PDB file of C-alpha atoms in Angstrom:
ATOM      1  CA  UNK A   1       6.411 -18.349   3.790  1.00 91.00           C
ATOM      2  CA  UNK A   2       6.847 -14.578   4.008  1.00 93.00           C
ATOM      3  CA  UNK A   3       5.148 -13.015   7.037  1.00 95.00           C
ATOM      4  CA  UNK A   4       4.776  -9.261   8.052  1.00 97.00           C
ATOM      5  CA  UNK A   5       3.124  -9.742  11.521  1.00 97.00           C
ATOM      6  CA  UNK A   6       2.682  -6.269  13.258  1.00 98.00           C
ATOM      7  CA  UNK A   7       1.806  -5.524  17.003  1.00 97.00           C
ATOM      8  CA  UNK A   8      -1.717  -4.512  18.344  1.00 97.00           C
ATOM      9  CA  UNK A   9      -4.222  -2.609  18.377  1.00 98.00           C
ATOM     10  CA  UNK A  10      -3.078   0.601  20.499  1.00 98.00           C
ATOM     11  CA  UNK A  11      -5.006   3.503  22.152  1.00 98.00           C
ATOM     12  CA  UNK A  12      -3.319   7.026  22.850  1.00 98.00           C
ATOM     13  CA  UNK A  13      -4.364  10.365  24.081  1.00 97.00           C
ATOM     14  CA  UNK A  14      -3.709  13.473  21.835  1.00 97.00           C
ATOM     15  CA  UNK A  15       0.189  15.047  22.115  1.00 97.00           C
ATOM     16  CA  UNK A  16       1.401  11.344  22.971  1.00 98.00           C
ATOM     17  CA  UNK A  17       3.659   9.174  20.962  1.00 98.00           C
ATOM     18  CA  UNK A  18       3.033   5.390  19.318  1.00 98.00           C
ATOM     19  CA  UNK A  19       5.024   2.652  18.290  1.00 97.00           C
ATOM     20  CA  UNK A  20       4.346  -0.044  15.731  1.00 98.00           C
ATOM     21  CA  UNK A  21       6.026  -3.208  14.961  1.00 96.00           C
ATOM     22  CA  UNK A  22       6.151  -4.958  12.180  1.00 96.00           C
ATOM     23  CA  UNK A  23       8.124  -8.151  12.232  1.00 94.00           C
ATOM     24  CA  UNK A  24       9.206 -10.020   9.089  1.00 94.00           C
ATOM     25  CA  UNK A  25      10.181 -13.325   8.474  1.00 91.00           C
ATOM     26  CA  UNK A  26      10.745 -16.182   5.618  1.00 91.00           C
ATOM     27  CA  UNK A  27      12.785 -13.710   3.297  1.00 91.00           C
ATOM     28  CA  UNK A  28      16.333 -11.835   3.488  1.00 89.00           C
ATOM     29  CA  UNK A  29      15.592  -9.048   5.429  1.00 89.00           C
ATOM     30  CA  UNK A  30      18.254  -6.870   4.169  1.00 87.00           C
ATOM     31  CA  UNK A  31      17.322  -7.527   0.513  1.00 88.00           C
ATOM     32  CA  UNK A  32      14.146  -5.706   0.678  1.00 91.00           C
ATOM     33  CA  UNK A  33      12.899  -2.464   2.154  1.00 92.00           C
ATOM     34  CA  UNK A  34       9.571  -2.020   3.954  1.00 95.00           C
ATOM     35  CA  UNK A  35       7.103   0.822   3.925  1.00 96.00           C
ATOM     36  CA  UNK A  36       4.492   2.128   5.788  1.00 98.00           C
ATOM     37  CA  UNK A  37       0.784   3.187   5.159  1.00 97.00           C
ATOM     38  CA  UNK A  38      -1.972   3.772   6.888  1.00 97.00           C
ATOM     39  CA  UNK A  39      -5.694   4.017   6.120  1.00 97.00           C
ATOM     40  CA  UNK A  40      -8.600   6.076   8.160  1.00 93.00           C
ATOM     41  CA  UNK A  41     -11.674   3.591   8.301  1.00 88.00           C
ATOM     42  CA  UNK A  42     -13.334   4.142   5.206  1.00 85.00           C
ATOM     43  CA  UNK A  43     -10.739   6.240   3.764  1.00 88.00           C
ATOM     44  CA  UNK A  44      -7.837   5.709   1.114  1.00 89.00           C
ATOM     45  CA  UNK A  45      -4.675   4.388   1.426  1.00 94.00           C
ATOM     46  CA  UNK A  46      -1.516   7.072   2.383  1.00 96.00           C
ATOM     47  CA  UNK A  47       1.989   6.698   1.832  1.00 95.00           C
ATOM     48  CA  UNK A  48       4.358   7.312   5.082  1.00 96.00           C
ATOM     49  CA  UNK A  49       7.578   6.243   4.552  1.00 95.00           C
ATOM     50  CA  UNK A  50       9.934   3.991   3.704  1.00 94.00           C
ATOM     51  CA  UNK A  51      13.025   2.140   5.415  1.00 94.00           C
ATOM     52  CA  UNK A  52      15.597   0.208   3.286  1.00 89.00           C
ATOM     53  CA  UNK A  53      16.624  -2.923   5.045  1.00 85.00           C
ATOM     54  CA  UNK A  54      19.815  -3.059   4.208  1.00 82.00           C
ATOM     55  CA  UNK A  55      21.401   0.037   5.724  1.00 82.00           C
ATOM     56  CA  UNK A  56      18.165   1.556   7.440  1.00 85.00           C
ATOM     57  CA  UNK A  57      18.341   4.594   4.839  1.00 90.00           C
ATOM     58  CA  UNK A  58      14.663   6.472   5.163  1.00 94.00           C
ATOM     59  CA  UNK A  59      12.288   8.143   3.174  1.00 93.00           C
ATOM     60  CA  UNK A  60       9.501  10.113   4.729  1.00 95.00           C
ATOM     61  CA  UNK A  61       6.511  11.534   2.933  1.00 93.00           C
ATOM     62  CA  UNK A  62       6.611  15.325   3.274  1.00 93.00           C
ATOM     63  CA  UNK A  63       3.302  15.425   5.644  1.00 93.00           C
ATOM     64  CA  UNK A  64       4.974  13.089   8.206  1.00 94.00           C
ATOM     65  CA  UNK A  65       8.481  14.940   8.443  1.00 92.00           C
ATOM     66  CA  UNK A  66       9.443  15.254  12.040  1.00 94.00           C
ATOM     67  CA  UNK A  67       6.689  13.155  13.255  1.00 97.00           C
ATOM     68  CA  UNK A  68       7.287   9.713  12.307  1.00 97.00           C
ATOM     69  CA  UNK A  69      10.737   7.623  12.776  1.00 97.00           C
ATOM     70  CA  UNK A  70      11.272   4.495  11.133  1.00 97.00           C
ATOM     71  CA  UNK A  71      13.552   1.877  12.561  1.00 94.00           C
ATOM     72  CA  UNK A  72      14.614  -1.615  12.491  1.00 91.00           C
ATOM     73  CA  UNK A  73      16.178  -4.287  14.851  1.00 86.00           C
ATOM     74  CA  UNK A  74      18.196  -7.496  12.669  1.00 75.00           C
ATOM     75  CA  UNK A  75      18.542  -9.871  15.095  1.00 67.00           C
ATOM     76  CA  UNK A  76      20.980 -13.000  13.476  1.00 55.00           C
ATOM     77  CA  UNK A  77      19.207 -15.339  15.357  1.00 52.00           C
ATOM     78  CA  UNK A  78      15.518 -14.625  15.348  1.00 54.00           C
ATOM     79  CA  UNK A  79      12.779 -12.544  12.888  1.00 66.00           C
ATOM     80  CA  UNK A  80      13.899  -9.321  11.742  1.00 90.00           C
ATOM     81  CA  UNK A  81      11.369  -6.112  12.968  1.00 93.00           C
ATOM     82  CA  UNK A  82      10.509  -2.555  11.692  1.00 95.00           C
ATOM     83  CA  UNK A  83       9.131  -0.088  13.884  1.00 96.00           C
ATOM     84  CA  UNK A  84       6.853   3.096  13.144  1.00 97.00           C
ATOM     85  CA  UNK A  85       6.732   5.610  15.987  1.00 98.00           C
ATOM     86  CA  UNK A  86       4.681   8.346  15.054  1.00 98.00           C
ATOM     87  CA  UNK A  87       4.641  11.434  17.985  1.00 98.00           C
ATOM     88  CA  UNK A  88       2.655  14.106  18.696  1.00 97.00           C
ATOM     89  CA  UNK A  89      -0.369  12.376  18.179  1.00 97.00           C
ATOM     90  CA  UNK A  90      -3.589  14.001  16.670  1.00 97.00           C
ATOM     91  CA  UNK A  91      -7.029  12.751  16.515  1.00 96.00           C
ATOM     92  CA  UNK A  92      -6.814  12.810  12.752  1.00 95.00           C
ATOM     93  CA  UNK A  93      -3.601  10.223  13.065  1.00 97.00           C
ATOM     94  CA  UNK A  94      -6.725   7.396  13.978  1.00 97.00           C
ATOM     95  CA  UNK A  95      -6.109   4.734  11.298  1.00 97.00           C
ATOM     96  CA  UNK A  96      -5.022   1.371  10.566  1.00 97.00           C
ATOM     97  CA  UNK A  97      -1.219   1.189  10.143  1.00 98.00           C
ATOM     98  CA  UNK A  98       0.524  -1.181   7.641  1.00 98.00           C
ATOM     99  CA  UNK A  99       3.619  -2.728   7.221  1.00 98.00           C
ATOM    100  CA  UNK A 100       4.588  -3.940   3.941  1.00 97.00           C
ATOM    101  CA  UNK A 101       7.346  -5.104   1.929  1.00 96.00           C
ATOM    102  CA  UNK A 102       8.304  -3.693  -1.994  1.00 93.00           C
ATOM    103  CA  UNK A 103       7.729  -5.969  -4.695  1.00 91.00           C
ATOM    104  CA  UNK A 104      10.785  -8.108  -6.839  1.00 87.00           C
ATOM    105  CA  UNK A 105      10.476  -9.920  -9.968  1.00 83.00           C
ATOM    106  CA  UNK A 106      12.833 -12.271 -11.042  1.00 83.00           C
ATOM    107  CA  UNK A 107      14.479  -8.958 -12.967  1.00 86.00           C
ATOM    108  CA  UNK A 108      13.902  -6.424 -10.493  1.00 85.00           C
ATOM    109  CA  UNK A 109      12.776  -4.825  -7.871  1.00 86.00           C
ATOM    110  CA  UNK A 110      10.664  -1.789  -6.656  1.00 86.00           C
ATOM    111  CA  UNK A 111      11.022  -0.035  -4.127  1.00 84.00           C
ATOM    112  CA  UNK A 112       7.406   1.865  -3.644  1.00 92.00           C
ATOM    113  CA  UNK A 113       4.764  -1.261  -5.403  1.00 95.00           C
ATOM    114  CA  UNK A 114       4.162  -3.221  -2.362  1.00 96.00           C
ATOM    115  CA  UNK A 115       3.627  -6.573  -2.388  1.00 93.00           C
ATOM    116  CA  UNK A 116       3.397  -8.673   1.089  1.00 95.00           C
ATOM    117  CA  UNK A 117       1.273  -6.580   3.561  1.00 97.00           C
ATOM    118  CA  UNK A 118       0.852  -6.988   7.477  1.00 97.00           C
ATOM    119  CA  UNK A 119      -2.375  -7.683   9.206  1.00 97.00           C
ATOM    120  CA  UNK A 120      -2.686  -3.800   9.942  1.00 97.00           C
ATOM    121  CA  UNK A 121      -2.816  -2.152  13.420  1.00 98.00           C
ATOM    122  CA  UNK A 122      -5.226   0.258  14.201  1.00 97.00           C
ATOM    123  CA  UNK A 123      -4.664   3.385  16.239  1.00 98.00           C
ATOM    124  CA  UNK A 124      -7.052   5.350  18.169  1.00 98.00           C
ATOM    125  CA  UNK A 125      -6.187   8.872  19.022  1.00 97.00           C
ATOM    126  CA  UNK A 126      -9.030  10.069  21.307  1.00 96.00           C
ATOM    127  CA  UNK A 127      -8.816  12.042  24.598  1.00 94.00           C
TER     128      UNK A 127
ATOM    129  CA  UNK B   1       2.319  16.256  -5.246  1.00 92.00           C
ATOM    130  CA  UNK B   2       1.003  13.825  -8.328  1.00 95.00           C
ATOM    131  CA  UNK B   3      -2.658  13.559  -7.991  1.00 96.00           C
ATOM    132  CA  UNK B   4      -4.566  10.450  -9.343  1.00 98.00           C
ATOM    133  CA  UNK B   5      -8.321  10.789 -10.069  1.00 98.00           C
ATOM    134  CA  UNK B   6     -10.061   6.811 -10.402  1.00 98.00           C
ATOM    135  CA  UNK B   7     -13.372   6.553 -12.008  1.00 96.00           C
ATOM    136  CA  UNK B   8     -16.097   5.779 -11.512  1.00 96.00           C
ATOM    137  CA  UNK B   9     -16.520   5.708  -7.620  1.00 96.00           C
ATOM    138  CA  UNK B  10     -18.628   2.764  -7.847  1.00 97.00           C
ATOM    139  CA  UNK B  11     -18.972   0.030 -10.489  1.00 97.00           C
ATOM    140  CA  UNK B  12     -21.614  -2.465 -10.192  1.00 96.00           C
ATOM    141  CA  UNK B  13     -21.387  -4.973 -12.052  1.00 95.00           C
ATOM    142  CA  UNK B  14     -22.990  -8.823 -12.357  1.00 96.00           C
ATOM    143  CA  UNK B  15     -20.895 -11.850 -11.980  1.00 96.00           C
ATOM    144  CA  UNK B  16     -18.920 -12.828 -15.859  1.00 96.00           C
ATOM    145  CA  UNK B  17     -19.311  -9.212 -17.033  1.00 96.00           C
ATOM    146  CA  UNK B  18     -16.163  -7.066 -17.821  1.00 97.00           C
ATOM    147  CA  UNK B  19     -15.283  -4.311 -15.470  1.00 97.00           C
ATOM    148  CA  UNK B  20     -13.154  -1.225 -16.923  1.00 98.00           C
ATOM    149  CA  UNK B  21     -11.719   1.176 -13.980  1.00 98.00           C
ATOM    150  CA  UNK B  22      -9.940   4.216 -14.673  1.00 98.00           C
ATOM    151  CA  UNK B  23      -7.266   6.167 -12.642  1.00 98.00           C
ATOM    152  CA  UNK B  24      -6.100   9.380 -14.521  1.00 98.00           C
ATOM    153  CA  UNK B  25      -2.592  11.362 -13.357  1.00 98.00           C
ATOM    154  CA  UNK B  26      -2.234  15.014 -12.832  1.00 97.00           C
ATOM    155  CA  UNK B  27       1.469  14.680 -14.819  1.00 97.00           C
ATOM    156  CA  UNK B  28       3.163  12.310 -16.750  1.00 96.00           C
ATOM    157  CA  UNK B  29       4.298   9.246 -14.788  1.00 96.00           C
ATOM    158  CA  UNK B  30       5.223   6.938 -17.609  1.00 93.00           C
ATOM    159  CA  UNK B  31       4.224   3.593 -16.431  1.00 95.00           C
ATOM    160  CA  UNK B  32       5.018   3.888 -12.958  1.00 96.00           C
ATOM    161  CA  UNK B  33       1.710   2.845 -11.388  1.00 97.00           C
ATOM    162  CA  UNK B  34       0.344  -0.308  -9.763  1.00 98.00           C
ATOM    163  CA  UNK B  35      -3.393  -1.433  -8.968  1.00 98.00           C
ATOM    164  CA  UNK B  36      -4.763  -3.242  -5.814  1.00 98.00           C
ATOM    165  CA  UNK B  37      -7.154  -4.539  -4.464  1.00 98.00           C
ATOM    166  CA  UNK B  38      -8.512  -4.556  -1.215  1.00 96.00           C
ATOM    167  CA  UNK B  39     -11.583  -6.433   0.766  1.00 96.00           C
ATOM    168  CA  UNK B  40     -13.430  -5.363   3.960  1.00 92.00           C
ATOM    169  CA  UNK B  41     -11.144  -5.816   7.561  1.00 92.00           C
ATOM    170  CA  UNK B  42      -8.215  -7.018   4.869  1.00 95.00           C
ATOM    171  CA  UNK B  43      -4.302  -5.388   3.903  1.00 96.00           C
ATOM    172  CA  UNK B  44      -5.041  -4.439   0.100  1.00 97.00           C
ATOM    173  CA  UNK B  45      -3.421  -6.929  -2.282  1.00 97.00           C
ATOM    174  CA  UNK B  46      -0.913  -6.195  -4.993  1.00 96.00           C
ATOM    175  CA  UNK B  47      -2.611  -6.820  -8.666  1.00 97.00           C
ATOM    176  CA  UNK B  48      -0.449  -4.627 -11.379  1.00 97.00           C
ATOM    177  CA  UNK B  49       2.622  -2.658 -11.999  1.00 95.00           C
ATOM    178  CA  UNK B  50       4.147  -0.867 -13.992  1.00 94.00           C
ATOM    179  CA  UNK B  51       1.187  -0.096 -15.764  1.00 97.00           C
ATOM    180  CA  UNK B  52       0.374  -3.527 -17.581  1.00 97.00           C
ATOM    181  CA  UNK B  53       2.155  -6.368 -15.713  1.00 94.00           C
ATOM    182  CA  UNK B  54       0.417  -8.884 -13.385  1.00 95.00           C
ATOM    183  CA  UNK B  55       2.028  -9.444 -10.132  1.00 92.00           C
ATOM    184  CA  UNK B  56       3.030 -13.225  -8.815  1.00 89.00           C
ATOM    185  CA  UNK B  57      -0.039 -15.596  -8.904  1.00 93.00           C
ATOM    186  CA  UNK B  58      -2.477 -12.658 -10.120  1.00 96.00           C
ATOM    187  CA  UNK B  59      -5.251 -14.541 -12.479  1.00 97.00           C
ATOM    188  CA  UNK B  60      -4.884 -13.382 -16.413  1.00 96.00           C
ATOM    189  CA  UNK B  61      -8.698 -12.025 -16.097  1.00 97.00           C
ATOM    190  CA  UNK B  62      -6.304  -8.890 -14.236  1.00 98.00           C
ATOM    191  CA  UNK B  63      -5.272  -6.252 -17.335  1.00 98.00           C
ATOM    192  CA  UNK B  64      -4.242  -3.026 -16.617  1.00 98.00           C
ATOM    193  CA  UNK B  65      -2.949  -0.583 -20.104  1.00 97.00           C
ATOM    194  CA  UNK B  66      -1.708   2.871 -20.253  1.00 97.00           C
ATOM    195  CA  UNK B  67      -2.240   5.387 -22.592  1.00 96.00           C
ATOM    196  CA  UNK B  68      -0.642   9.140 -21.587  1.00 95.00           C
ATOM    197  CA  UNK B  69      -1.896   9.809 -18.315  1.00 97.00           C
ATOM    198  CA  UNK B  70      -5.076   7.644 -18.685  1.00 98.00           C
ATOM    199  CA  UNK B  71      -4.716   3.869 -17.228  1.00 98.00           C
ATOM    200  CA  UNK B  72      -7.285   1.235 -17.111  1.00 98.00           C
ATOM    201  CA  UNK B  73      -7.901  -1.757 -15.602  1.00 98.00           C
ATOM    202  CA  UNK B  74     -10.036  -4.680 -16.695  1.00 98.00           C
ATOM    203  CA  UNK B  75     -11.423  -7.465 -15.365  1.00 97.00           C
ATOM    204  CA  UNK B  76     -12.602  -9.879 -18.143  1.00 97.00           C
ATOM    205  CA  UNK B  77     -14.997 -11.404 -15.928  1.00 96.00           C
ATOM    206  CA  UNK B  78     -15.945 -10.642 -13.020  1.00 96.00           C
ATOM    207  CA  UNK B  79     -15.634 -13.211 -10.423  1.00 96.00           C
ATOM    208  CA  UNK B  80     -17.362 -13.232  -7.148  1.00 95.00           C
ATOM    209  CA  UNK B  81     -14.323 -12.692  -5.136  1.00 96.00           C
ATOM    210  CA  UNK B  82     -13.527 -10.067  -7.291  1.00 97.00           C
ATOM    211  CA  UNK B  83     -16.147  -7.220  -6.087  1.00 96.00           C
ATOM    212  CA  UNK B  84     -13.717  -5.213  -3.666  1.00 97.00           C
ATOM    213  CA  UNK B  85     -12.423  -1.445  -3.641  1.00 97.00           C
ATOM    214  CA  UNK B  86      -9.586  -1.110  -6.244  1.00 98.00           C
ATOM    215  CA  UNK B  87      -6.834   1.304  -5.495  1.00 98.00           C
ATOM    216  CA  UNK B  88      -4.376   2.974  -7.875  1.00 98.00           C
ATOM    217  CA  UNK B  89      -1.065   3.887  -6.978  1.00 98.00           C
ATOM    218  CA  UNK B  90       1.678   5.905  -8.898  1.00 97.00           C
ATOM    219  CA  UNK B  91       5.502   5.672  -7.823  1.00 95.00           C
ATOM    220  CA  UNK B  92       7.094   7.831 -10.853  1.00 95.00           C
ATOM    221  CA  UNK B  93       7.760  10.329  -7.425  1.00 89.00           C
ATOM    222  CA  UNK B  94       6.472  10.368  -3.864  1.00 91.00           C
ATOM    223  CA  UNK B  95       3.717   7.826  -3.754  1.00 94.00           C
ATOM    224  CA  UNK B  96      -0.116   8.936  -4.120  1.00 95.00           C
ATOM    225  CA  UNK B  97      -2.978   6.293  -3.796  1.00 96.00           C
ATOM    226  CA  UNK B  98      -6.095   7.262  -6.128  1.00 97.00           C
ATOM    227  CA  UNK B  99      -9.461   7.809  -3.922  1.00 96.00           C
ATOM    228  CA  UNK B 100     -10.492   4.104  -5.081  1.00 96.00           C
ATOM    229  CA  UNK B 101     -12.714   2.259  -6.945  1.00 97.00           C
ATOM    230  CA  UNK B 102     -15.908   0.124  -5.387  1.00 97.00           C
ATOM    231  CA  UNK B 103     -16.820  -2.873  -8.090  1.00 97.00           C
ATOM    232  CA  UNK B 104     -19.931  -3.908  -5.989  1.00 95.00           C
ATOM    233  CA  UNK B 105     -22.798  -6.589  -7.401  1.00 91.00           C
ATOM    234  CA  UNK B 106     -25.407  -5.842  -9.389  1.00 88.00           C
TER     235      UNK B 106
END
């Protein structure tokens, strides 16, 4: 079974810096690539970035440039992880963050239509 | 930045009637979008992409179509785990989420 679990619920004063896990397991990690997104309560959904998990090439969405860093960690003998450390924290970064992996068919696969999602984490920016 | 507009904002509908949502592009983006769906306190769940094809395990009462920049999705009928906020997403360049959809009950 594929599984994107992600770390906890987090709590951070403006200026500071986050980090979010987001470990995988039941697939090939290096066969897919994993994005992020978050979501402000009640709000839409907004692209952050991408990390390919074969050779940790990124993409960032232009807003988050400098900001956010996204990494991973292959261990050979336990669940792959993704991290999302987002600095310089702003009261408008309060959200829930996702993990989630792209989408393959039998034929192909896609890069940005995601398909297995973590359990979100929220962030709460708030001096 | 490609900008998708979704209509309407809210849908309500009754239980076995047809839902049509709507997610219009500011620019061409061939068939490069998905839909999903997403439920109170859950991760939104992958329904459509590229435009008109169902994603693993997705029930057949999911169609999306394209026509231009206009792309629809319809639910045949509506089932009651089906009211949710739908989401559009194009991927033809950076990735933009529509503003979403709300199917609530009637």
């Amino acid at each position: 079974q594929v599984l994107l679990v992600q770390s906890g619920a987090e709590v951070k004063k403006p200026g500071a810096s986050v980090k979010v896990s987001c470990k995988t397991s039941g697939y090939t990690f290096y066969k897919y690539g994993i994005t992020w997104v978050r979501q402000v309560p009640g709000q839409g959904l907004e692209w952050m970035g991408w990390i390919r998990g074969s050779n940790s090439h990124t993409r960032y969405a232009q807003k988050f440039q400098g900001r956010v860093t996204l990494t991973t960690n292959t261990s050979a003998t336990s669940a792959s992880t993704v991290y999302m450390e987002l600095r310089n924290l702003r009261s408008d970064d309060t959200a829930v963050y996702y993990c989630a992996r792209e989408y393959c068919s039998s034929v192909s696969c896609y890069a940005d239509v995601l398909d297995i999602w973590g359990q979100g984490t929220m962030l709460t920016v708030s001096s | 930045e490609i900008v998708l507009t979704q209509s309407p904002a809210t849908l309500s509908a009754s239980p076995g009637e047809r839902a049509t949502l709507s997610c219009r592009a500011s620019q061409t983006i061939s068939n490069n979008l998905a839909w999903y769906q997403q439920k109170p306190g859950q991760a939104p769940r992958l329904l459509i992409y590229g435009a008109s094809t169902r994603a693993t395990g997705i029930p057949d009462r999911f169609g999306g179509s394209a026509s231009g920049t206009e792309f629809t999705l319809t639910i045949s009928s509506l089932q009651s785990e089906d009211f949710a906020f739908y989401y559009c997403q194009q991927y033809s360049d950076w990735p933009t989420f529509g503003p979403g959809t709300k199917v609530d009950i009637k």
